[in-house]
CSV table of C-alpha atoms in Angstrom, one decimal:
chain,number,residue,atom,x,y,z
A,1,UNK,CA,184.7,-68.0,5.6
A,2,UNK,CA,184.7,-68.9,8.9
A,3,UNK,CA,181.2,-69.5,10.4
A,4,UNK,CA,180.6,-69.1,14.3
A,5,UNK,CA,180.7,-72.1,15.2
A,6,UNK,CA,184.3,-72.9,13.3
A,7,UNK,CA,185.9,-69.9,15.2
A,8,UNK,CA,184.6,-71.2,18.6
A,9,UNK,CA,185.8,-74.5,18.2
A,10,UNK,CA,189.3,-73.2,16.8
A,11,UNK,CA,189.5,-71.5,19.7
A,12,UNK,CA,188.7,-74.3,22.2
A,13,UNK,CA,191.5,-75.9,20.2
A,14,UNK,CA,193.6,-73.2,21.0
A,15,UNK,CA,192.4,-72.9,24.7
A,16,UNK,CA,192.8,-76.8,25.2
A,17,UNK,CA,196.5,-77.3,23.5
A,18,UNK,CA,199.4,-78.2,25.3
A,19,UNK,CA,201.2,-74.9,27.0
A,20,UNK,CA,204.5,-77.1,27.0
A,21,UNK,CA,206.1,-79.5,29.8
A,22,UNK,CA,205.4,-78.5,33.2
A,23,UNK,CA,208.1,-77.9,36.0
A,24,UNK,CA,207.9,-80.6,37.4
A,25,UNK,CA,208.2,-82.8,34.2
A,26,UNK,CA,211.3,-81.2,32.9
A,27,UNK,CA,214.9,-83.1,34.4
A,28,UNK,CA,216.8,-81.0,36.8
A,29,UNK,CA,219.6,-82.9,38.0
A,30,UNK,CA,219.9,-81.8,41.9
A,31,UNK,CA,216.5,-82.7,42.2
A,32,UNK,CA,216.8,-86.2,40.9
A,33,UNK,CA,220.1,-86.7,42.5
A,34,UNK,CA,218.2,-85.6,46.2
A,35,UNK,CA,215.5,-87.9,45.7
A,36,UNK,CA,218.2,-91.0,44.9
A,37,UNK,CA,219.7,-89.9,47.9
A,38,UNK,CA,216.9,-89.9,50.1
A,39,UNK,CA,215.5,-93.3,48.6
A,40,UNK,CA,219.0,-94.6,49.5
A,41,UNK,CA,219.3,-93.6,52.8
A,42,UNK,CA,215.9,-94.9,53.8
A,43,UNK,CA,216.5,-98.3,52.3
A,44,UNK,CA,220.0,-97.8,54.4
A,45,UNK,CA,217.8,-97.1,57.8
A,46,UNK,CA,215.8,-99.5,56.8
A,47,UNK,CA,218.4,-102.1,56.9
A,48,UNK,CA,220.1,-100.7,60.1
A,49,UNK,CA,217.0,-101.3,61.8
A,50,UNK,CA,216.3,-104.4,60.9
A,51,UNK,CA,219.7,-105.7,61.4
A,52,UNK,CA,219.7,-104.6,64.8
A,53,UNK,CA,216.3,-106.0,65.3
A,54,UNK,CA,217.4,-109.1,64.2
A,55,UNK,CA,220.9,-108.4,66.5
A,56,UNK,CA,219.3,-108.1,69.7
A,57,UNK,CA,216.6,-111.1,68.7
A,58,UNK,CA,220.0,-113.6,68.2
A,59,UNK,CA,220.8,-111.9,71.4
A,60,UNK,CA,218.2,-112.9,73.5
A,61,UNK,CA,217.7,-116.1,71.7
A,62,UNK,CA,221.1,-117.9,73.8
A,63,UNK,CA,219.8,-116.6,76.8
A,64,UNK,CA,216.2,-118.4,76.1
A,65,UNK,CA,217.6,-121.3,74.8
A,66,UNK,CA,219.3,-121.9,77.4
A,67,UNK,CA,217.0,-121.4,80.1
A,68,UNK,CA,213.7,-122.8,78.2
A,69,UNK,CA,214.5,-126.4,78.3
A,70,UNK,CA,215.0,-127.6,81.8
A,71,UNK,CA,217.0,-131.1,83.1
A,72,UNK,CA,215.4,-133.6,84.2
A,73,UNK,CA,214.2,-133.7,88.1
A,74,UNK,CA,216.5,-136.0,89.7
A,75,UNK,CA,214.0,-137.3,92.2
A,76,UNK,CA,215.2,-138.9,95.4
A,77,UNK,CA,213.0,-139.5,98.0
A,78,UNK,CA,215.5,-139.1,101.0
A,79,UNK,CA,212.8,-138.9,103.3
A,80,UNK,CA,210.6,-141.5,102.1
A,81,UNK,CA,214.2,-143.6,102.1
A,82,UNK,CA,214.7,-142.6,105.7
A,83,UNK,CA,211.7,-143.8,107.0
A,84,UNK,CA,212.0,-146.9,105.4
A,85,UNK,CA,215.6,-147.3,107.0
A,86,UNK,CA,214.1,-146.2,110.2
A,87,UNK,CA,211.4,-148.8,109.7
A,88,UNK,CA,213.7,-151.9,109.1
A,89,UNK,CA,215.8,-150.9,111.9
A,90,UNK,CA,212.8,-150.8,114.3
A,91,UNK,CA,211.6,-154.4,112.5
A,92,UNK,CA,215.3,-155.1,113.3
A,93,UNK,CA,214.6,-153.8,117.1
A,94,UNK,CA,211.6,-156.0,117.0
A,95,UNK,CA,213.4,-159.1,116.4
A,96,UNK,CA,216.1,-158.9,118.7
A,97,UNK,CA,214.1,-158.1,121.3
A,98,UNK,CA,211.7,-161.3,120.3
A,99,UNK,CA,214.8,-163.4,119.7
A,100,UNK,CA,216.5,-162.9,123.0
A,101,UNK,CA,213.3,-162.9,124.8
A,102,UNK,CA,211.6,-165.8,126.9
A,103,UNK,CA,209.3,-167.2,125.1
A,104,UNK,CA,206.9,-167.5,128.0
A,105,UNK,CA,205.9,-164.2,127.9
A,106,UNK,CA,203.6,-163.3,125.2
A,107,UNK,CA,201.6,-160.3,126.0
A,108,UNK,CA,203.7,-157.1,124.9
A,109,UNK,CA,201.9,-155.2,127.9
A,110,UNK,CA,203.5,-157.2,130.6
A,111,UNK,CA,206.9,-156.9,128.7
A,112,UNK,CA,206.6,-153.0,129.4
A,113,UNK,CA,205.1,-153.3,132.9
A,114,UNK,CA,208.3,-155.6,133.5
A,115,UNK,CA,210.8,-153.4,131.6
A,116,UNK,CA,210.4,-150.0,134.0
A,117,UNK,CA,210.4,-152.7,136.7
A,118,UNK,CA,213.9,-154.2,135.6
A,119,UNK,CA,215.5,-150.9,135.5
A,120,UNK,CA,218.1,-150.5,132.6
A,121,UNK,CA,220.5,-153.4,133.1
A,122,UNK,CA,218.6,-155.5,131.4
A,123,UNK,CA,218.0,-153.5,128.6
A,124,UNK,CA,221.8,-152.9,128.2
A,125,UNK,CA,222.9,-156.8,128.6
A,126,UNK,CA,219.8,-157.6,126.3
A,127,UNK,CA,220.8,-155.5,123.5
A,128,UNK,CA,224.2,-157.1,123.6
A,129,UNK,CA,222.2,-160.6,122.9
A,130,UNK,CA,224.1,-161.9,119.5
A,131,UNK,CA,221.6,-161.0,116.4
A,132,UNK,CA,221.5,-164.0,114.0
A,133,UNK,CA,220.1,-162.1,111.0
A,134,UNK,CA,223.3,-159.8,111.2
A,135,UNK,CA,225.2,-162.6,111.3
A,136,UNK,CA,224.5,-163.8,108.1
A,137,UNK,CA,223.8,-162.2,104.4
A,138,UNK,CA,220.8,-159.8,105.9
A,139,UNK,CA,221.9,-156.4,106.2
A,140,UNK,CA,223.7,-154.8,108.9
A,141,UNK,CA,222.1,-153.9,112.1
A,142,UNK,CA,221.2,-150.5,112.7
A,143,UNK,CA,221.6,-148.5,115.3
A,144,UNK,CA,217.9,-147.9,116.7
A,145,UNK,CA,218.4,-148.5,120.3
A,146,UNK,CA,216.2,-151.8,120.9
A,147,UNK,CA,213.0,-150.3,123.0
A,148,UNK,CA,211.7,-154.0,124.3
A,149,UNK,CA,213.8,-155.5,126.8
A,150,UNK,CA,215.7,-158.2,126.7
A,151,UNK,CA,214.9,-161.6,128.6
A,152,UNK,CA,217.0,-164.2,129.4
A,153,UNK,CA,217.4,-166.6,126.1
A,154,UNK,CA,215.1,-169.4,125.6
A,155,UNK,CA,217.3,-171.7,126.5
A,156,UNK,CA,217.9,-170.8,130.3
A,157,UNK,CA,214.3,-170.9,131.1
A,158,UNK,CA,214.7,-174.6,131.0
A,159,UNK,CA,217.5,-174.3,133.8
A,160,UNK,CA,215.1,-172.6,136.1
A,161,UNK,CA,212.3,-175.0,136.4
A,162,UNK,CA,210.2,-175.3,139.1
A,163,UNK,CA,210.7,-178.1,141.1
A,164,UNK,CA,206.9,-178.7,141.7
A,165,UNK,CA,206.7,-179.2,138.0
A,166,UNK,CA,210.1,-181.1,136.6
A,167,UNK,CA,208.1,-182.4,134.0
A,168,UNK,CA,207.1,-178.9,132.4
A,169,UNK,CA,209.3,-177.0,130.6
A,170,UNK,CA,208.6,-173.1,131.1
A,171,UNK,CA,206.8,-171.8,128.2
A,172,UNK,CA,204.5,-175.1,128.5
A,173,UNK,CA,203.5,-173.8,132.1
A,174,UNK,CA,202.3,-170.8,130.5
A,175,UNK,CA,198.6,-169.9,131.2
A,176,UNK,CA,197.4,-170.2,127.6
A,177,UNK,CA,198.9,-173.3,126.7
A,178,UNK,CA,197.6,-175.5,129.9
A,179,UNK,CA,194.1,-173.8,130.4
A,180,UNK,CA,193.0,-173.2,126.7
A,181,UNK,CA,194.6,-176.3,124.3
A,182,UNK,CA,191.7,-175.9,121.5
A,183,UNK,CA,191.4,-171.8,121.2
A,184,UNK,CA,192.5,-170.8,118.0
A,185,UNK,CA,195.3,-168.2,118.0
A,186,UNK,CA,194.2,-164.7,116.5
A,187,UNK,CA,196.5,-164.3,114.2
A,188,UNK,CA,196.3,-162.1,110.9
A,189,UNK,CA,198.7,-162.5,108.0
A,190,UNK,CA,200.9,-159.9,108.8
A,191,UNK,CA,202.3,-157.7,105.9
A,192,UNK,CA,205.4,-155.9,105.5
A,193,UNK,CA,205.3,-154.5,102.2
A,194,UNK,CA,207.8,-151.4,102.0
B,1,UNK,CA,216.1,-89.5,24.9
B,2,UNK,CA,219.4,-89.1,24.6
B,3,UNK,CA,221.9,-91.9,24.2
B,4,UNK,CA,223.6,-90.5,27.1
B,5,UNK,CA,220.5,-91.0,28.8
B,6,UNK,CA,219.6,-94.3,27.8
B,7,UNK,CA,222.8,-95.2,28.8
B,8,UNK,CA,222.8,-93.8,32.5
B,9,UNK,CA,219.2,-95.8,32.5
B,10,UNK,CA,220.5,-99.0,31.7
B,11,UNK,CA,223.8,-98.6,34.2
B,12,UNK,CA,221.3,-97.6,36.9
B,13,UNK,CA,219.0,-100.2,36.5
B,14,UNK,CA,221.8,-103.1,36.3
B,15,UNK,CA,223.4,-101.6,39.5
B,16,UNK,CA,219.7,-101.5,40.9
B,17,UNK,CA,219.4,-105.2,40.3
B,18,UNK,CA,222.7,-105.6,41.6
B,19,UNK,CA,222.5,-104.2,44.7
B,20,UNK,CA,218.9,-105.8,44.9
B,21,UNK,CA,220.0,-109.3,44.4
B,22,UNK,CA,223.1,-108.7,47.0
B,23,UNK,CA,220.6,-107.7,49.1
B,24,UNK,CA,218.1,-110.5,49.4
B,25,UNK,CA,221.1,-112.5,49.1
B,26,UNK,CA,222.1,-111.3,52.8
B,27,UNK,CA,219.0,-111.5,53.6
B,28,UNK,CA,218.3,-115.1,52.7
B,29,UNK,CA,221.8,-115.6,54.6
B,30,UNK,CA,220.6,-114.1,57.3
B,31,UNK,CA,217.7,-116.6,57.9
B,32,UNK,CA,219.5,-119.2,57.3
B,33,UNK,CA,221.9,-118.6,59.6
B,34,UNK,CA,220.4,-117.4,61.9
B,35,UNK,CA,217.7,-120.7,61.9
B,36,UNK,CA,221.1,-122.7,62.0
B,37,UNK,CA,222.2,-120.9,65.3
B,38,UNK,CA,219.2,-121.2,66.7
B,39,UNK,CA,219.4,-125.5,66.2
B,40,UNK,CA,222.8,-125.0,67.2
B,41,UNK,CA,221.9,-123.4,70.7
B,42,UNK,CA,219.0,-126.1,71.4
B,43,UNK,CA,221.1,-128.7,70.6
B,44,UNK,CA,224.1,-127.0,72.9
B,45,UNK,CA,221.8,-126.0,75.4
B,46,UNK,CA,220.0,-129.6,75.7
B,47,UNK,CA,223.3,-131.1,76.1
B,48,UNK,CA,224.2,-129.0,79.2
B,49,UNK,CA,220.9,-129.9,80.1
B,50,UNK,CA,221.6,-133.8,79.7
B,51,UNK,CA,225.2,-133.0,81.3
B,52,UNK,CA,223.6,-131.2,84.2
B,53,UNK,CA,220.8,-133.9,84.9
B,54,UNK,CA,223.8,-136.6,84.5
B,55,UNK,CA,226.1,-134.6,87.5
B,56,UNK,CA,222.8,-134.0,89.5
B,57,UNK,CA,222.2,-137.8,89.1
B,58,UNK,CA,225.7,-139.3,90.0
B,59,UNK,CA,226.2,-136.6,93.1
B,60,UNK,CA,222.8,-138.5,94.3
B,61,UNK,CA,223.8,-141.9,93.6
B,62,UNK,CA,226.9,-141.3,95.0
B,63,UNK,CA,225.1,-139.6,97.9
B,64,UNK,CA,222.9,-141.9,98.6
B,65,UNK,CA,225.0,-145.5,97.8
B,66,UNK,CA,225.4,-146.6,101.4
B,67,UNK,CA,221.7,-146.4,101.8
B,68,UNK,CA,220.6,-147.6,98.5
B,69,UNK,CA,222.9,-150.8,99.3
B,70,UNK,CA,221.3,-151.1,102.7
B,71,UNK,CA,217.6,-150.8,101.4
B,72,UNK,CA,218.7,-153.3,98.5
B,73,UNK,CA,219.7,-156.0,101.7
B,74,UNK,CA,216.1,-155.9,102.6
B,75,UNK,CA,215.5,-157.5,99.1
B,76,UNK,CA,216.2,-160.6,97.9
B,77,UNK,CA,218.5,-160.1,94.7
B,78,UNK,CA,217.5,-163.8,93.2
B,79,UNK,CA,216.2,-166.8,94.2
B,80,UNK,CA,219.4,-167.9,95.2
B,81,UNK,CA,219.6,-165.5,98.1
B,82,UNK,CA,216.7,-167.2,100.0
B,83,UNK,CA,219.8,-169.8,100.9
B,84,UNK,CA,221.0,-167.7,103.6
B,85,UNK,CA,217.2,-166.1,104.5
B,86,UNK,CA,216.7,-170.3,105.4
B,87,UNK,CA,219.7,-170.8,107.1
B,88,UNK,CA,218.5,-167.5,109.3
B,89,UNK,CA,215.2,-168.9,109.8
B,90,UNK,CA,216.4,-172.2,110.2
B,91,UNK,CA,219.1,-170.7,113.0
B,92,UNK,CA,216.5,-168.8,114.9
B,93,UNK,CA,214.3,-172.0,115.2
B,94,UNK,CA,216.1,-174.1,117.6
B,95,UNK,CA,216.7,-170.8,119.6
B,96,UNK,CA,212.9,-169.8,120.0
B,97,UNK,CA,212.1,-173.3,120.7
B,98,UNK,CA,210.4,-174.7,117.7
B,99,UNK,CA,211.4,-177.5,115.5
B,100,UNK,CA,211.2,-176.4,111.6
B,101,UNK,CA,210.3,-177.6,108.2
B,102,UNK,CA,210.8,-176.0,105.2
B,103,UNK,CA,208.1,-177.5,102.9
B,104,UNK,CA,208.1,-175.1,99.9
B,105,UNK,CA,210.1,-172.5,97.9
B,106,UNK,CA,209.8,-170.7,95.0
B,107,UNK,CA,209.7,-168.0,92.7
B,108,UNK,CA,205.9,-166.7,91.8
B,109,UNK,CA,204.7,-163.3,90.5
B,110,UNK,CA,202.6,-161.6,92.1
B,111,UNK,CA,198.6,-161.4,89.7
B,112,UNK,CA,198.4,-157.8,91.2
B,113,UNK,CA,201.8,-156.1,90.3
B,114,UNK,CA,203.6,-158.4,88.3
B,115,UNK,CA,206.4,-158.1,90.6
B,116,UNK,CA,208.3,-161.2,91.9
B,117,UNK,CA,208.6,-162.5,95.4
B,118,UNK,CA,209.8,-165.9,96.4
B,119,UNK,CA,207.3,-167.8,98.0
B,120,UNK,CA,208.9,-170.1,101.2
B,121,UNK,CA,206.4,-172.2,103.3
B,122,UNK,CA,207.5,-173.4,106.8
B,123,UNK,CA,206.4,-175.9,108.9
B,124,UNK,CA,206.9,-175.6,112.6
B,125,UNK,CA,205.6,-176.8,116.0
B,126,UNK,CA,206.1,-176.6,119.6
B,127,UNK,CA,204.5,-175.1,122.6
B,128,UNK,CA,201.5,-172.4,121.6
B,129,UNK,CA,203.4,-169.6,123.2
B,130,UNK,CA,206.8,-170.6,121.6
B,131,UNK,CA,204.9,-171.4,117.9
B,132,UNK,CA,203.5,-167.2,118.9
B,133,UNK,CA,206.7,-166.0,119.2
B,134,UNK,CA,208.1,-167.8,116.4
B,135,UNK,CA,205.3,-166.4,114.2
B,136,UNK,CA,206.1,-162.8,115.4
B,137,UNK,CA,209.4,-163.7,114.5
B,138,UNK,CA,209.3,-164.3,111.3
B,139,UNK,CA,207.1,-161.4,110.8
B,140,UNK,CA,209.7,-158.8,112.5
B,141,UNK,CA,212.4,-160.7,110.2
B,142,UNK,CA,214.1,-157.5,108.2
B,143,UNK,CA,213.3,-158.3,105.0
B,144,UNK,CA,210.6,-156.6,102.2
B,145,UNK,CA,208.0,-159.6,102.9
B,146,UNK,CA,204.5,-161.0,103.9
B,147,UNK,CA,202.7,-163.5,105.4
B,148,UNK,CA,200.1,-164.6,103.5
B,149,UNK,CA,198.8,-167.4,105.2
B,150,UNK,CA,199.2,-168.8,108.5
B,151,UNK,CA,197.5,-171.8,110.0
B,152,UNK,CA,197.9,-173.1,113.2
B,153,UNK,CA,196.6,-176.2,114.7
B,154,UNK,CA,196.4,-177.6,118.3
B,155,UNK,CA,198.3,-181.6,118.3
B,156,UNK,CA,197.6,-181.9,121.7
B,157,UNK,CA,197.6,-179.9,125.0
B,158,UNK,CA,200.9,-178.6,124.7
B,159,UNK,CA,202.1,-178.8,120.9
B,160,UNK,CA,200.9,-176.8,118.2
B,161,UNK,CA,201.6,-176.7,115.0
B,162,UNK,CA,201.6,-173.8,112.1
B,163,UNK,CA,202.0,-173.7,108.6
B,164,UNK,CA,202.7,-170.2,107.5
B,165,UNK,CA,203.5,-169.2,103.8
B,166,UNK,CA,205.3,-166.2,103.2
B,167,UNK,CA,206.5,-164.3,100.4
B,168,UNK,CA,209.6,-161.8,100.3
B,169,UNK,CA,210.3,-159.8,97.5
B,170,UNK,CA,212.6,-160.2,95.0
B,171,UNK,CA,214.6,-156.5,94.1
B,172,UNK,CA,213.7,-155.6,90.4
B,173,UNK,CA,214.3,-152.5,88.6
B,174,UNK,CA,212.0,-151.0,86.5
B,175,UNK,CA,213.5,-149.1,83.5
């Protein structure tokens, strides 16, 4: 005989058992076949995206490689070039002007008082006066128009002595020389460094 | 499970790995390649680079050789060349009126820059204002140089006398 308790757990047992597969664990074919197809196609999109992303990345990347490094600046000073030019060529004013100049005359202000006086003839005949630097391995002479004028060469000055004073030559009349034999000369190292 | 079944399985799974493999295959490709072409275009695009700097370089040397060859004249190129800057100096002497004396020349390097200048010391005398103009001479003379020291001294009433050592620079390039 069955007591109370067997018959309640017999039917528990009953209650409990398996009722058979479910839906969704039986095969059906379509369903299977769907899902394969959709795995597949998303694996496809997958690859199509990722293809182009890398596409328009390669794309880009000639354009940036290109433009990313940059050359070399060339530098080249042109003005800093020109104003040296224009500085030798005024040095090169300079000299003429002091070569074909009489010695005599010393102070640069009475060179300029004299050059509006002596009108442009002199200017023109001075900067004729032969240049010896040119003449030899220096560079050419440039074309700055020579701004000090021109005196006669050193050499005439001795031609136009003063009769009163045969034994002087010009530049030893000079004020400085005569009066003031002892002064020292004021002179500071000059530098020209370009 | 069927055998039918099995067998499907086992085909699937193979093709699976298949078309796995094939696929990180390309995809292994891919990077590689694509890491190549990227080398590829920095290399290609640093040679334009070079070649563009090199044609940007030569139009301005080109451009620029008349005054580069004019700015080298101020120089001296060797110790050699201070032949013909004495035989200038020597030539403008008599002219302004002084008598001259080279008493030294040579090549010395500057403590400062390390650059090199030739170092020429003259020697001339005559009347103050003629031994002044000389002076301002040799200090207008064209050349990339200095005076360094100057020293004058009065003989009598009318002759002076200076020393004056000066230094013009010798053209070096730095590379």
């Amino acid at each position: 005989m069955l007591n109370k308790d067997q018959i309640t757990q017999f039917a528990k047992g009953i209650v409990r058992s398996q009722k058979g597969l479910q839906n969704h664990q039986l095969m059906h074919p379509r369903r299977e076949w769907l899902i394969g197809i959709v795995v597949a196609l998303c694996i496809f999109s997958a690859s199509i995206v990722w293809s182009s992303l890398k596409y328009f990345e390669y794309q880009n990347i000639e354009q940036q490689a290109v433009t990313e490094p940059e050359a070399p600046v060339t530098v080249y000073r042109k003005n800093l070039v020109d104003e040296a030019l224009a500085s030798f060529a005024a040095k090169q004013a300079r000299l003429n002007a002091l070569v074909g100049k009489n010695t005599t005359q010393i102070p640069t202000v009475v060179v300029d008082e004299e050059a509006q006086e002596g009108g442009d003839s002199a200017e023109e005949t001075g900067a004729t006066s032969s240049n010896p630097v040119t003449a030899t391995s220096t560079p050419p002479a440039t074309s700055t128009p020579v701004t000090v004028p021109e005196e006669p060469a050193p050499k005439e000055p001795l031609a136009e002595q003063t009769p009163s004073e045969p034994e002087q030559t010009p530049e030893e009349s000079a004020p400085p020389d005569s009066s003031e034999p002892d002064e020292e000369l004021e002179l500071q190292p000059a530098t020209n460094v370009f | 499970m069927s055998p039918f079944t099995l067998k499907v399985t086992i085909v699937s799974s193979v093709l699976f790995l298949v078309g796995a493999g094939a696929f990180a295959f390309m995809w292994f490709q891919t990077q590689q390649q694509g890491e190549l072409l990227v080398a590829q275009l920095n290399t290609l695009s640093e040679q334009r680079a070079q070649e563009e700097a090199y044609f940007r370089l030569r139009r301005v040397a080109d451009e620029s050789e008349l005054e580069r060859a004019e700015l080298s004249g101020y120089f001296f190129s060797g110790e050699s060349e201070s032949i013909d800057f004495l035989n200038t100096v020597e030539k403008l002497a008599p002219e302004s009126g002084v008598t001259l004396k080279t008493s030294t020349l040579e090549l010395v390097t500057d403590t400062d820059d390390s650059k090199e200048w030739v170092e020429i010391g003259f020697e001339f005398d005559g009347s103050r204002s003629r031994v002044q103009n000389f002076l301002m001479i040799l200090e207008e003379l064209p050349y990339v140089s200095k005076i360094t020291t100057v020293d004058t001294v009065a003989i009598d009433q009318n002759q002076w006398q200076a020393k004056v050592t000066m230094r013009v620079r010798v053209l070096t390039y730095v590379e």
